[in-house]
Amino acid sequence: MMKIRQVPRQLQPVFPIADNKLSSLNRTKAIVLSRASFDMIVYTFNGFLVLFVNVFCFYLIARLPT
């Protein structure tokens, strides 16, 4: 019989789980909201923010009177 591997600390959910009587949907949500996927969400948001700032700056430069 295989031993169940311990989950690494950085993959545990960011938000603490109040009770262990959760439905499987809530357990899946807790797994989805783990730190790794949260970091990916933050990186994606930062990428879109930088892209938007770049487009806005180019728009302002294009509106400059020549």
Coordinates of C-alpha atoms in Angstrom, one line a residue:
M1 CA 0.0 0.0 0.0
M2 CA 1.3 3.4 -1.0
K3 CA 1.9 6.1 1.7
I4 CA -0.1 9.3 1.3
R5 CA 2.4 12.0 0.6
Q6 CA 2.2 15.1 2.9
V7 CA 1.1 18.3 1.0
P8 CA 3.9 20.9 0.9
R9 CA 3.4 24.0 2.9
Q10 CA 3.1 26.4 0.0
L11 CA 0.3 24.4 -1.6
Q12 CA -1.9 24.5 1.5
P13 CA -4.9 26.8 1.1
V14 CA -4.4 30.5 1.9
F15 CA -7.6 30.8 3.8
P16 CA -7.9 28.4 6.8
I17 CA -10.7 25.9 6.7
A18 CA -13.1 26.3 9.6
D19 CA -14.4 22.7 9.9
N20 CA -13.6 19.4 8.2
K21 CA -17.3 18.8 7.5
L22 CA -17.0 20.5 4.1
S23 CA -18.7 19.4 0.9
S24 CA -16.5 18.3 -1.9
L25 CA -17.2 21.6 -3.8
N26 CA -15.9 23.7 -0.9
R27 CA -12.9 21.4 -0.6
T28 CA -12.3 21.9 -4.3
K29 CA -12.6 25.7 -3.9
A30 CA -10.1 25.6 -1.1
I31 CA -7.7 23.7 -3.3
V32 CA -8.3 26.1 -6.2
L33 CA -7.6 29.1 -3.9
S34 CA -4.2 27.7 -2.9
R35 CA -1.2 30.0 -2.8
A36 CA 0.2 28.9 -6.2
S37 CA -2.9 29.7 -8.2
F38 CA -3.3 32.9 -6.2
D39 CA 0.2 33.9 -7.2
M40 CA -0.7 33.1 -10.9
I41 CA -3.8 35.3 -10.6
V42 CA -1.7 38.2 -9.2
Y43 CA 0.9 37.8 -12.0
T44 CA -1.8 37.8 -14.7
F45 CA -3.5 40.9 -13.2
N46 CA -0.1 42.7 -13.0
G47 CA 0.6 41.8 -16.7
F48 CA -2.8 43.2 -17.8
L49 CA -2.2 46.3 -15.7
V50 CA 1.2 46.9 -17.3
L51 CA -0.3 46.3 -20.8
F52 CA -3.1 48.8 -20.1
V53 CA -0.7 51.4 -18.9
N54 CA 1.5 51.0 -22.0
V55 CA -1.5 51.4 -24.3
F56 CA -2.7 54.4 -22.4
C57 CA 0.7 56.1 -22.6
F58 CA 0.9 55.4 -26.4
Y59 CA -2.6 56.9 -26.8
L60 CA -1.5 60.0 -24.9
I61 CA 1.7 60.3 -27.1
A62 CA -0.4 59.9 -30.3
R63 CA -2.7 62.7 -29.2
L64 CA 0.3 65.1 -28.8
P65 CA 0.1 68.1 -31.2
T66 CA 2.8 67.8 -33.8

